[in-house]
Coordinates of N, CA and C in Angstrom, one line a residue:
M1 N -22.6 -19.6 -12.4 CA -21.6 -19.2 -11.5 C -22.2 -19.4 -10.0
G2 N -21.4 -20.1 -9.2 CA -21.9 -20.4 -7.8 C -21.8 -19.1 -6.9
A3 N -22.4 -19.2 -5.7 CA -22.4 -18.1 -4.8 C -21.0 -17.6 -4.5
I4 N -20.2 -18.7 -4.2 CA -18.9 -18.3 -3.8 C -18.0 -17.6 -4.8
D5 N -18.3 -18.2 -6.0 CA -17.5 -17.5 -7.2 C -18.0 -16.0 -7.4
A6 N -19.2 -15.8 -7.2 CA -19.8 -14.5 -7.3 C -19.3 -13.5 -6.3
L7 N -19.1 -14.1 -5.0 CA -18.6 -13.3 -3.9 C -17.1 -13.0 -4.2
L8 N -16.4 -13.9 -4.7 CA -15.0 -13.7 -5.1 C -14.8 -12.6 -6.1
M9 N -15.7 -12.6 -7.0 CA -15.7 -11.6 -8.1 C -16.0 -10.2 -7.5
V10 N -16.9 -10.3 -6.6 CA -17.2 -8.9 -5.9 C -16.1 -8.4 -5.1
S11 N -15.4 -9.3 -4.6 CA -14.1 -9.0 -3.7 C -13.1 -8.3 -4.7
V12 N -12.9 -9.0 -5.8 CA -11.8 -8.5 -6.8 C -12.3 -7.1 -7.4
V13 N -13.6 -6.9 -7.7 CA -14.2 -5.7 -8.3 C -14.1 -4.5 -7.2
L14 N -14.3 -4.9 -5.9 CA -14.3 -3.9 -4.8 C -12.8 -3.5 -4.7
S15 N -11.9 -4.4 -4.7 CA -10.5 -4.0 -4.6 C -10.1 -3.1 -5.7
G16 N -10.6 -3.4 -7.0 CA -10.1 -2.5 -8.1 C -10.8 -1.2 -7.9
C17 N -12.0 -1.2 -7.5 CA -12.7 0.2 -7.3 C -12.0 1.0 -6.3
A18 N -11.5 0.4 -5.2 CA -10.8 1.2 -4.2 C -9.4 1.8 -4.8
T19 N -8.8 1.0 -5.6 CA -7.6 1.5 -6.3 C -7.9 2.7 -7.3
L20 N -9.0 2.7 -8.0 CA -9.4 3.7 -8.8 C -9.8 4.9 -8.0
L21 N -10.4 4.8 -7.0 CA -10.8 5.9 -6.2 C -9.6 6.6 -5.6
L22 N -8.5 5.8 -5.4 CA -7.3 6.3 -4.9 C -6.6 7.2 -6.0
V23 N -6.6 6.6 -7.2 CA -6.0 7.3 -8.3 C -6.8 8.6 -8.7
A24 N -8.1 8.5 -8.3 CA -8.9 9.8 -8.6 C -8.9 10.8 -7.5
D25 N -7.9 10.6 -6.4 CA -7.9 11.4 -5.4 C -8.9 11.4 -4.4
R26 N -9.8 10.5 -4.4 CA -11.0 10.5 -3.5 C -10.6 9.5 -2.3
Y27 N -9.7 10.0 -1.6 CA -9.0 9.3 -0.5 C -9.9 8.7 0.5
A28 N -11.0 9.5 1.0 CA -11.7 8.9 2.0 C -12.6 7.8 1.6
D29 N -13.0 7.9 0.2 CA -13.9 6.8 -0.4 C -12.9 5.6 -0.7
A30 N -11.7 6.0 -1.0 CA -10.8 4.8 -1.4 C -10.5 4.1 0.0
L31 N -10.4 4.8 1.2 CA -10.1 4.2 2.4 C -11.3 3.2 2.7
Q32 N -12.5 3.7 2.6 CA -13.6 2.9 2.9 C -13.8 1.7 2.1
A33 N -13.7 1.9 0.7 CA -13.7 0.7 -0.1 C -12.5 -0.3 0.1
G34 N -11.4 0.3 0.4 CA -10.2 -0.6 0.7 C -10.4 -1.5 1.8
R35 N -11.0 -0.8 2.9 CA -11.3 -1.6 4.2 C -12.3 -2.7 3.9
E36 N -13.4 -2.4 3.2 CA -14.4 -3.4 2.9 C -13.6 -4.6 2.1
A37 N -12.8 -4.1 1.0 CA -12.2 -5.1 0.2 C -11.2 -6.0 0.9
L38 N -10.6 -5.4 1.9 CA -9.6 -6.2 2.7 C -10.3 -7.2 3.5
A39 N -11.5 -6.8 4.2 CA -12.2 -7.9 4.9 C -12.8 -9.1 4.0
M40 N -13.1 -8.7 2.9 CA -13.5 -9.8 2.0 C -12.4 -10.7 1.4
A41 N -11.2 -10.0 1.1 CA -10.0 -10.7 0.6 C -9.6 -11.7 1.7
R42 N -9.5 -11.2 2.9 CA -9.0 -12.1 4.1 C -10.0 -13.2 4.2
G43 N -11.2 -12.9 4.1 CA -12.3 -13.9 4.2 C -12.1 -15.1 3.3
F44 N -11.9 -14.8 2.0 CA -11.6 -15.7 0.9 C -10.2 -16.1 0.8
R45 N -9.3 -15.6 1.6 CA -7.8 -15.9 1.5 C -7.2 -15.6 0.1
D46 N -7.8 -14.4 -0.5 CA -7.4 -14.0 -1.8 C -6.2 -13.0 -1.5
R47 N -5.0 -13.6 -1.7 CA -3.8 -12.8 -1.4 C -3.6 -11.6 -2.3
E48 N -3.9 -11.8 -3.6 CA -3.7 -10.7 -4.5 C -4.6 -9.6 -4.2
A49 N -5.9 -9.9 -3.8 CA -6.9 -8.8 -3.5 C -6.5 -8.2 -2.2
E50 N -5.9 -8.9 -1.4 CA -5.4 -8.5 0.0 C -4.3 -7.4 -0.1
V51 N -3.4 -7.8 -1.0 CA -2.2 -6.9 -1.3 C -2.7 -5.6 -1.9
A52 N -3.7 -5.6 -2.9 CA -4.2 -4.3 -3.3 C -4.9 -3.6 -2.4
A53 N -5.7 -4.2 -1.4 CA -6.5 -3.5 -0.6 C -5.6 -2.9 0.4
L54 N -4.7 -3.6 0.9 CA -3.7 -3.0 2.0 C -2.9 -1.8 1.5
G55 N -2.4 -2.0 0.2 CA -1.7 -0.9 -0.4 C -2.6 0.4 -0.6
T56 N -3.8 0.2 -1.1 CA -4.7 1.3 -1.1 C -5.0 1.9 0.1
I57 N -5.3 1.2 1.2 CA -5.6 1.7 2.5 C -4.4 2.5 3.0
G58 N -3.2 2.0 2.8 CA -2.1 2.7 3.3 C -1.8 4.0 2.6
A59 N -1.9 4.0 1.3 CA -1.7 5.3 0.5 C -2.7 6.2 0.8
A60 N -4.0 5.8 0.9 CA -5.1 6.7 1.1 C -5.0 7.3 2.6
R61 N -4.6 6.5 3.6 CA -4.3 7.2 4.8 C -3.3 8.1 4.9
V62 N -2.1 8.0 4.2 CA -1.0 8.9 4.1 C -1.5 10.2 3.5
S63 N -2.2 10.1 2.4 CA -2.8 11.2 1.5 C -3.8 12.0 2.5
L64 N -4.4 11.4 3.3 CA -5.2 12.1 4.3 C -4.5 12.6 5.5
G65 N -3.2 12.6 5.5 CA -2.4 13.1 6.6 C -2.2 12.0 7.8
D66 N -2.5 10.8 7.6 CA -2.3 9.9 8.7 C -1.0 8.9 8.4
P67 N 0.0 9.3 9.1 CA 1.3 8.5 8.9 C 1.2 7.1 9.2
G68 N 0.1 6.6 9.8 CA 0.0 5.2 10.2 C -0.3 4.4 8.8
G69 N -0.6 5.1 7.8 CA -0.7 4.4 6.4 C 0.6 3.7 6.0
V70 N 1.7 4.1 6.5 CA 3.0 3.6 6.2 C 3.1 2.1 6.5
A71 N 2.5 1.8 7.7 CA 2.5 0.5 8.1 C 1.8 -0.5 7.3
D72 N 0.6 0.1 6.9 CA -0.2 -0.7 5.9 C 0.6 -1.1 4.5
L73 N 1.3 0.0 4.1 CA 2.1 -0.2 2.8 C 3.2 -1.2 3.1
E74 N 3.7 -1.2 4.3 CA 4.8 -2.1 4.6 C 4.3 -3.6 4.7
R75 N 3.1 -3.8 5.2 CA 2.4 -5.0 5.2 C 2.1 -5.4 3.8
C76 N 1.7 -4.6 3.0 CA 1.4 -4.9 1.6 C 2.7 -5.4 1.0
I77 N 3.7 -4.7 1.2 CA 5.0 -5.1 0.4 C 5.5 -6.4 1.0
A78 N 5.3 -6.7 2.4 CA 5.7 -7.9 2.8 C 5.0 -9.1 2.1
L79 N 3.7 -8.9 2.0 CA 2.9 -9.9 1.3 C 3.4 -10.1 -0.1
C80 N 3.7 -9.1 -0.8 CA 4.2 -9.1 -2.3 C 5.5 -10.0 -2.2
D81 N 6.4 -9.7 -1.3 CA 7.6 -10.4 -1.3 C 7.4 -11.9 -0.9
A82 N 6.4 -12.2 0.0 CA 6.0 -13.6 0.3 C 5.5 -14.4 -0.9
E83 N 4.8 -13.6 -1.7 CA 4.1 -14.3 -2.8 C 5.0 -14.3 -4.1
G84 N 6.2 -13.5 -3.9 CA 6.9 -13.4 -5.2 C 6.4 -12.5 -6.3
S85 N 5.5 -11.6 -5.9 CA 4.7 -10.7 -7.0 C 5.5 -9.6 -7.3
S86 N 5.4 -9.4 -8.7 CA 6.1 -8.1 -9.3 C 5.4 -6.9 -8.8
S87 N 4.2 -7.0 -8.4 CA 3.5 -5.7 -8.0 C 4.2 -5.0 -6.9
V88 N 5.1 -5.6 -6.3 CA 6.0 -5.0 -5.2 C 6.8 -3.8 -5.8
I89 N 7.0 -3.6 -7.1 CA 7.7 -2.6 -7.7 C 6.8 -1.4 -7.4
A90 N 5.6 -1.5 -7.8 CA 4.7 -0.3 -7.8 C 4.5 0.2 -6.3
W91 N 4.3 -0.9 -5.3 CA 4.1 -0.6 -4.0 C 5.2 0.0 -3.3
R92 N 6.4 -0.5 -3.6 CA 7.6 0.2 -3.1 C 7.6 1.6 -3.6
N93 N 7.3 1.9 -4.8 CA 7.5 3.2 -5.3 C 6.5 4.1 -4.6
N94 N 5.1 3.5 -4.4 CA 4.1 4.2 -3.6 C 4.6 4.5 -2.3
L95 N 5.3 3.6 -1.6 CA 5.9 3.9 -0.3 C 6.8 5.0 -0.3
A96 N 7.7 5.0 -1.3 CA 8.6 6.2 -1.4 C 7.8 7.5 -1.6
F97 N 6.8 7.4 -2.4 CA 5.9 8.7 -2.6 C 5.3 9.1 -1.3
S98 N 4.9 8.1 -0.4 CA 4.2 8.4 0.8 C 5.1 9.0 1.8
H99 N 6.4 8.5 1.8 CA 7.4 9.0 2.6 C 7.6 10.6 2.2
S100 N 7.7 10.8 0.9 CA 7.9 12.2 0.5 C 6.7 13.1 1.0
I101 N 5.6 12.6 0.9 CA 4.4 13.4 1.4 C 4.5 13.7 2.8
L102 N 5.1 12.8 3.6 CA 5.3 13.0 5.1 C 6.7 13.8 5.4
G103 N 7.3 14.2 4.3 CA 8.5 15.1 4.6 C 9.8 14.2 4.9
D104 N 9.9 12.9 4.8 CA 11.0 12.2 5.1 C 11.7 11.8 3.8
L105 N 12.6 12.6 3.4 CA 13.2 12.4 2.1 C 14.1 11.1 2.2
R106 N 14.9 11.1 3.3 CA 15.9 10.0 3.5 C 15.2 8.6 3.3
R107 N 14.0 8.4 3.8 CA 13.3 7.2 3.6 C 12.6 7.1 2.4
C108 N 12.3 8.3 1.8 CA 11.7 8.2 0.5 C 12.8 7.7 -0.6
F109 N 14.1 8.2 -0.5 CA 15.1 7.8 -1.5 C 15.5 6.3 -1.2
A110 N 15.4 5.9 0.1 CA 15.7 4.4 0.3 C 14.8 3.5 -0.2
A111 N 13.4 3.9 -0.1 CA 12.3 3.1 -0.6 C 12.3 3.1 -2.1
R112 N 12.7 4.1 -2.7 CA 12.9 4.2 -4.2 C 13.9 3.2 -4.6
E113 N 15.1 3.3 -3.8 CA 16.2 2.4 -4.3 C 15.7 1.0 -4.3
R114 N 14.9 0.7 -3.3 CA 14.5 -0.8 -3.1 C 13.4 -1.1 -4.2
A115 N 12.7 -0.1 -4.7 CA 11.8 -0.3 -5.8 C 12.6 -0.6 -7.1
W116 N 13.8 0.1 -7.2 CA 14.7 0.0 -8.4 C 15.2 -1.4 -8.4
E117 N 15.7 -2.0 -7.2 CA 16.2 -3.2 -7.1 C 15.2 -4.3 -7.5
A118 N 14.0 -4.1 -7.1 CA 12.9 -5.0 -7.4 C 12.7 -5.1 -9.0
A119 N 12.6 -3.9 -9.5 CA 12.4 -3.8 -11.0 C 13.6 -4.4 -11.8
E120 N 14.7 -4.5 -11.3 CA 15.9 -5.2 -11.9 C 15.7 -6.6 -11.7
R121 N 15.3 -7.0 -10.5 CA 15.1 -8.5 -10.2 C 14.1 -9.1 -11.1
F122 N 12.9 -8.4 -11.4 CA 11.9 -9.0 -12.1 C 12.1 -8.6 -13.7
G123 N 13.1 -7.8 -14.0 CA 13.3 -7.5 -15.4 C 12.3 -6.6 -16.0
S124 N 11.8 -5.6 -15.2 CA 10.7 -4.8 -15.7 C 11.3 -3.6 -16.3
A125 N 11.3 -3.5 -17.6 CA 11.8 -2.3 -18.3 C 10.9 -1.1 -18.1
R126 N 9.7 -1.4 -18.0 CA 8.7 -0.2 -17.8 C 9.0 0.3 -16.4
G127 N 9.1 -0.7 -15.4 CA 9.2 -0.1 -14.0 C 10.6 0.6 -13.9
L128 N 11.6 0.2 -14.5 CA 12.9 0.9 -14.4 C 12.8 2.2 -15.1
R129 N 12.1 2.4 -16.1 CA 12.0 3.7 -16.8 C 11.1 4.6 -16.0
W130 N 10.0 4.1 -15.4 CA 9.3 5.0 -14.6 C 10.1 5.5 -13.4
L131 N 10.9 4.5 -12.8 CA 11.6 4.9 -11.6 C 12.8 5.9 -11.9
E132 N 13.3 5.9 -13.2 CA 14.3 6.8 -13.6 C 13.7 8.1 -13.7
L133 N 12.4 8.2 -14.1 CA 11.8 9.5 -14.3 C 11.4 10.1 -12.8
E134 N 11.1 9.2 -11.9 CA 10.9 9.6 -10.6 C 12.1 10.2 -9.9
R135 N 13.3 9.8 -10.4 CA 14.6 10.3 -9.9 C 14.8 11.8 -10.1
T136 N 14.0 12.3 -11.1 CA 14.1 13.7 -11.3 C 14.0 14.5 -10.1
A137 N 13.0 14.2 -9.3 CA 12.7 14.8 -8.0 C 13.8 14.6 -7.1
E138 N 14.3 13.4 -6.9 CA 15.3 13.0 -6.0 C 16.7 13.8 -6.4
S139 N 16.9 14.0 -7.7 CA 18.2 14.6 -8.1 C 18.0 16.0 -7.8
Y140 N 16.8 16.7 -8.0 CA 16.7 18.1 -7.6 C 16.7 18.4 -6.1
W141 N 16.1 17.5 -5.3 CA 16.2 17.6 -3.8 C 17.5 17.5 -3.3
S142 N 18.3 16.6 -3.9 CA 19.7 16.3 -3.6 C 20.9 17.3 -4.1
G143 N 20.3 18.2 -4.9 CA 21.3 19.2 -5.4 C 22.0 18.8 -6.8
R144 N 21.6 17.7 -7.3 CA 22.1 17.2 -8.5 C 21.3 17.8 -9.7
W145 N 21.4 19.1 -10.0 CA 20.5 19.7 -10.8 C 20.8 19.3 -12.3
D146 N 22.0 19.2 -12.7 CA 22.3 18.9 -14.1 C 21.8 17.4 -14.4
Q147 N 21.7 16.6 -13.4 CA 21.3 15.3 -13.7 C 19.7 15.3 -13.7
A148 N 19.1 16.1 -13.0 CA 17.7 16.4 -13.0 C 17.2 16.9 -14.4
L149 N 18.0 17.8 -14.8 CA 17.7 18.5 -16.2 C 17.8 17.5 -17.3
A150 N 18.9 16.7 -17.1 CA 19.0 15.6 -18.3 C 17.8 14.7 -18.5
I151 N 17.2 14.3 -17.2 CA 16.1 13.4 -17.3 C 14.9 14.2 -17.9
A152 N 14.7 15.5 -17.4 CA 13.6 16.2 -17.8 C 13.7 16.5 -19.3
D153 N 14.9 16.8 -19.7 CA 15.0 17.1 -21.1 C 14.6 16.0 -22.0
S154 N 14.9 14.8 -21.5 CA 14.8 13.5 -22.3 C 13.2 13.2 -22.5
V155 N 12.6 13.6 -21.4 CA 11.0 13.4 -21.5 C 10.4 14.5 -22.3
T156 N 10.7 15.8 -22.1 CA 10.2 16.7 -23.0 C 10.5 16.6 -24.4
A157 N 11.7 16.0 -24.7 CA 12.0 15.8 -26.2 C 11.2 14.8 -26.8
Q158 N 10.9 13.8 -26.0 CA 9.9 12.7 -26.6 C 8.5 13.3 -26.8
A159 N 8.1 14.1 -25.9 CA 6.8 14.8 -26.0 C 6.8 15.7 -27.2
S160 N 7.9 16.5 -27.4 CA 7.9 17.4 -28.6 C 7.9 16.6 -29.8
G161 N 8.3 15.4 -29.9 CA 8.3 14.5 -31.1 C 7.0 13.8 -31.3
G162 N 6.0 14.2 -30.5 CA 4.7 13.5 -30.7 C 4.3 12.4 -29.7
A163 N 5.4 12.0 -28.9 CA 5.1 10.9 -27.9 C 4.8 11.5 -26.5
T164 N 3.6 11.8 -26.2 CA 3.4 12.4 -24.9 C 3.7 11.4 -23.8
H165 N 4.0 11.8 -22.6 CA 4.3 11.1 -21.5 C 3.6 11.7 -20.2
I166 N 3.1 10.8 -19.5 CA 2.2 11.1 -18.3 C 3.2 12.0 -17.3
M167 N 4.5 11.8 -17.3 CA 5.4 12.5 -16.5 C 5.9 13.9 -17.0
E168 N 5.5 14.2 -18.2 CA 5.9 15.3 -18.7 C 5.7 16.6 -17.8
S169 N 4.5 16.8 -17.4 CA 4.1 17.9 -16.6 C 4.9 18.0 -15.4
E170 N 5.1 17.0 -14.7 CA 6.0 16.9 -13.5 C 7.4 17.3 -13.8
C171 N 7.9 16.7 -15.0 CA 9.3 17.0 -15.3 C 9.6 18.5 -15.7
R172 N 8.5 18.9 -16.2 CA 8.6 20.5 -16.7 C 8.6 21.4 -15.3
L173 N 7.9 20.8 -14.4 CA 7.9 21.7 -13.0 C 9.3 21.6 -12.4
W174 N 10.0 20.5 -12.4 CA 11.4 20.4 -11.8 C 12.2 21.1 -12.7
R175 N 12.1 21.0 -14.0 CA 13.1 21.8 -14.8 C 12.8 23.3 -14.7
G176 N 11.6 23.8 -14.6 CA 11.2 25.1 -14.4 C 11.8 25.7 -13.2
R177 N 11.8 24.9 -12.0 CA 12.2 25.4 -10.7 C 13.7 25.6 -10.8
I178 N 14.4 24.7 -11.6 CA 15.9 24.9 -11.7 C 16.2 26.1 -12.6
R179 N 15.4 26.2 -13.7 CA 15.7 27.3 -14.6 C 15.3 28.7 -14.0
L180 N 14.2 28.8 -13.1 CA 14.0 30.0 -12.4 C 15.2 30.3 -11.4
A181 N 15.7 29.3 -10.6 CA 16.7 29.6 -9.7 C 18.0 30.0 -10.4
R182 N 18.2 29.6 -11.7 CA 19.3 30.0 -12.4 C 19.1 31.3 -13.1
G183 N 18.1 31.9 -13.0 CA 17.8 33.2 -13.7 C 17.4 33.1 -15.0
Q184 N 16.9 32.0 -15.4 CA 16.4 31.8 -16.9 C 14.9 31.9 -16.8
L185 N 14.5 33.1 -16.7 CA 13.1 33.4 -16.4 C 12.2 33.0 -17.6
G186 N 12.6 33.5 -18.8 CA 11.7 33.1 -19.9 C 11.4 31.6 -20.1
A187 N 12.5 30.8 -20.0 CA 12.5 29.4 -20.1 C 11.6 28.8 -19.0
A188 N 11.8 29.4 -17.7 CA 11.0 28.9 -16.6 C 9.6 29.2 -16.7
L189 N 9.1 30.4 -17.2 CA 7.8 30.7 -17.6 C 7.2 29.7 -18.6
E190 N 7.9 29.4 -19.6 CA 7.5 28.4 -20.6 C 7.2 27.1 -20.0
D191 N 8.1 26.6 -19.2 CA 7.8 25.3 -18.6 C 6.7 25.3 -17.6
A192 N 6.5 26.5 -16.8 CA 5.3 26.7 -16.1 C 4.1 26.7 -16.8
R193 N 4.0 27.4 -17.9 CA 2.9 27.5 -18.8 C 2.4 26.2 -19.4
R194 N 3.4 25.3 -19.9 CA 3.2 24.1 -20.5 C 2.7 23.0 -19.3
A195 N 3.4 23.0 -18.3 CA 3.2 22.1 -17.3 C 1.6 22.3 -16.6
L196 N 1.2 23.6 -16.5 CA -0.1 23.9 -16.0 C -1.1 23.4 -17.0
A197 N -0.8 23.6 -18.3 CA -1.8 23.2 -19.5 C -2.1 21.8 -19.4
Q198 N -0.8 21.0 -19.2 CA -0.9 19.5 -19.2 C -1.8 19.1 -18.1
A199 N -1.3 19.6 -16.9 CA -2.0 19.2 -15.8 C -3.5 19.6 -15.7
R200 N -4.0 20.7 -16.3 CA -5.4 20.9 -16.4 C -6.1 19.8 -17.4
E201 N -5.4 19.5 -18.4 CA -5.9 18.5 -19.3 C -6.1 17.2 -18.7
A202 N -5.1 16.8 -17.8 CA -5.1 15.3 -17.1 C -6.1 15.5 -16.0
G203 N -6.2 16.7 -15.4 CA -7.2 16.7 -14.3 C -6.9 16.1 -13.0
D204 N -5.5 15.8 -12.9 CA -5.0 15.2 -11.7 C -4.5 16.2 -10.6
R205 N -5.1 16.2 -9.6 CA -4.7 17.3 -8.6 C -3.3 17.3 -8.1
L206 N -2.8 15.9 -8.1 CA -1.3 15.7 -7.8 C -0.4 16.5 -8.6
N207 N -0.8 16.7 -9.8 CA 0.0 17.5 -10.8 C -0.6 19.0 -10.9
L208 N -1.8 19.2 -10.7 CA -2.5 20.5 -11.0 C -2.1 21.4 -9.8
D209 N -2.2 20.9 -8.6 CA -1.9 21.9 -7.6 C -0.4 22.4 -7.6
P210 N 0.6 21.4 -7.7 CA 2.0 22.0 -7.9 C 2.1 22.9 -9.1
A211 N 1.5 22.6 -10.2 CA 1.6 23.4 -11.3 C 1.0 24.8 -11.2
L212 N -0.1 24.9 -10.3 CA -0.7 26.1 -10.0 C 0.3 26.9 -9.2
A213 N 0.8 26.3 -8.2 CA 1.8 26.9 -7.3 C 3.1 27.6 -8.0
F214 N 3.6 26.7 -8.8 CA 4.9 27.0 -9.5 C 4.5 28.1 -10.6
G215 N 3.3 28.0 -11.2 CA 2.9 29.0 -12.2 C 3.0 30.4 -11.6
A216 N 2.2 30.4 -10.4 CA 2.1 31.7 -9.6 C 3.5 32.2 -9.3
R217 N 4.5 31.3 -8.7 CA 5.8 31.7 -8.4 C 6.5 32.3 -9.6
A218 N 6.5 31.7 -10.8 CA 7.2 32.2 -11.9 C 6.6 33.6 -12.4
L219 N 5.2 33.7 -12.4 CA 4.6 34.8 -12.8 C 5.0 36.0 -11.8
L220 N 5.1 35.7 -10.6 CA 5.4 36.7 -9.6 C 6.9 37.2 -9.8
A221 N 7.7 36.3 -10.2 CA 9.2 36.6 -10.4 C 9.2 37.4 -11.7
A222 N 8.2 37.4 -12.7 CA 8.4 38.2 -13.8 C 7.6 39.4 -13.6
G223 N 7.1 39.7 -12.5 CA 6.4 41.0 -12.2 C 4.9 41.0 -12.6
Q224 N 4.3 39.7 -13.0 CA 3.0 39.7 -13.4 C 2.0 39.4 -12.1
E225 N 2.0 40.2 -11.2 CA 1.3 39.9 -9.9 C -0.1 39.7 -10.1
A226 N -0.8 40.4 -11.0 CA -2.3 40.0 -11.2 C -2.5 38.6 -11.6
E227 N -1.7 38.2 -12.7 CA -1.9 36.8 -13.2 C -1.5 35.7 -12.1
A228 N -0.4 36.1 -11.4 CA 0.1 35.1 -10.3 C -1.1 35.1 -9.2
G229 N -1.8 36.2 -8.9 CA -2.8 36.2 -8.0 C -4.1 35.3 -8.4
K230 N -4.3 35.2 -9.7 CA -5.4 34.5 -10.1 C -5.3 32.9 -9.9
L231 N -3.8 32.6 -10.3 CA -3.5 31.1 -10.0 C -3.5 30.8 -8.5
L232 N -3.1 31.7 -7.6 CA -3.1 31.5 -6.2 C -4.6 31.3 -5.6
D233 N -5.3 32.2 -6.2 CA -6.8 32.2 -5.8 C -7.4 30.9 -6.1
E234 N -7.0 30.4 -7.3 CA -7.6 29.0 -7.7 C -7.0 27.9 -6.9
L235 N -5.8 28.0 -6.6 CA -5.1 27.0 -5.9 C -5.7 26.9 -4.3
L236 N -5.9 28.2 -3.7 CA -6.3 28.4 -2.3 C -7.8 27.9 -2.3
A237 N -8.5 28.3 -3.3 CA -10.0 27.8 -3.3 C -10.2 26.3 -3.1
T238 N -9.2 25.7 -4.0 CA -9.4 24.1 -4.0 C -8.8 23.5 -2.6
L239 N -7.7 24.2 -2.2 CA -7.2 23.6 -0.9 C -8.0 23.9 0.3
G240 N -8.6 25.1 0.3 CA -9.3 25.6 1.4 C -10.7 24.6 1.5
G241 N -11.3 24.4 0.2 CA -12.5 23.5 0.1 C -12.1 22.2 0.6
G242 N -10.9 21.6 0.3 CA -10.6 20.3 0.7 C -10.3 20.2 2.1
L243 N -9.7 21.3 2.7 CA -9.4 21.2 4.1 C -10.7 21.3 4.9
L244 N -11.6 22.2 4.4 CA -12.9 22.3 5.2 C -13.7 21.0 5.2
K245 N -13.7 20.3 4.0 CA -14.4 19.0 4.0 C -13.9 18.1 4.9
A246 N -12.5 18.1 5.0 CA -12.0 17.1 5.9 C -12.3 17.4 7.3
E247 N -12.3 18.7 7.7 CA -12.5 19.1 9.0 C -14.0 18.8 9.5
L248 N -14.9 18.9 8.5 CA -16.3 18.6 8.7 C -16.7 17.2 8.6
G249 N -15.8 16.5 7.9 CA -16.0 15.0 7.7 C -17.0 14.6 6.7
V250 N -17.1 15.6 5.6 CA -17.9 15.3 4.6 C -17.2 14.9 3.4

């Protein structure tokens, strides 16, 4: 293997590592690795690695509270479109998620619709199914609760039949919120319990933090203040530590 080939491999590996750090919620590390990967990718004119690096940078910036990351994600998507890459489906969905983090639901829904159009254009059955599940949140936020329940029920039915799904914890949270609002306290508590157990097993803070918050809310509604307090203490300890580290830059 020549020196250039070796450096190209390093560029690809670095880009992949940045994406893995993003998935692991290590946003500051993902941002640093993504920027290094982007510099190498541009130096070698490796468009695929450049797309991944730009997308990772953008998503990490938004997750760290920097709305400027949206522009990076849009540049990533523009490159995907120029290259005719099907990875545009995932990055458009990531853009939708980023808008939701920033509290802009109108742009979130619009970005997800564009992701849906891309999935149809590329004939991606997996992409369409994933986006359908993502619409549980959209249906909840827009007041179409029966539609949200139908999607959540389909996911939990698959899981109860032995086929677990990565979205089950999230779908249980949306369903639990609706059940709680409708006065179905016992069912809401069961969804809260199952969602929290699944989130703990997965170890993903994007699922675990909301599961802790809703679990505390459901327990409080049931008059179980002590148990609710334990979940809130766990949630606040994690959030407080994260905020403190960000403030100190460590």
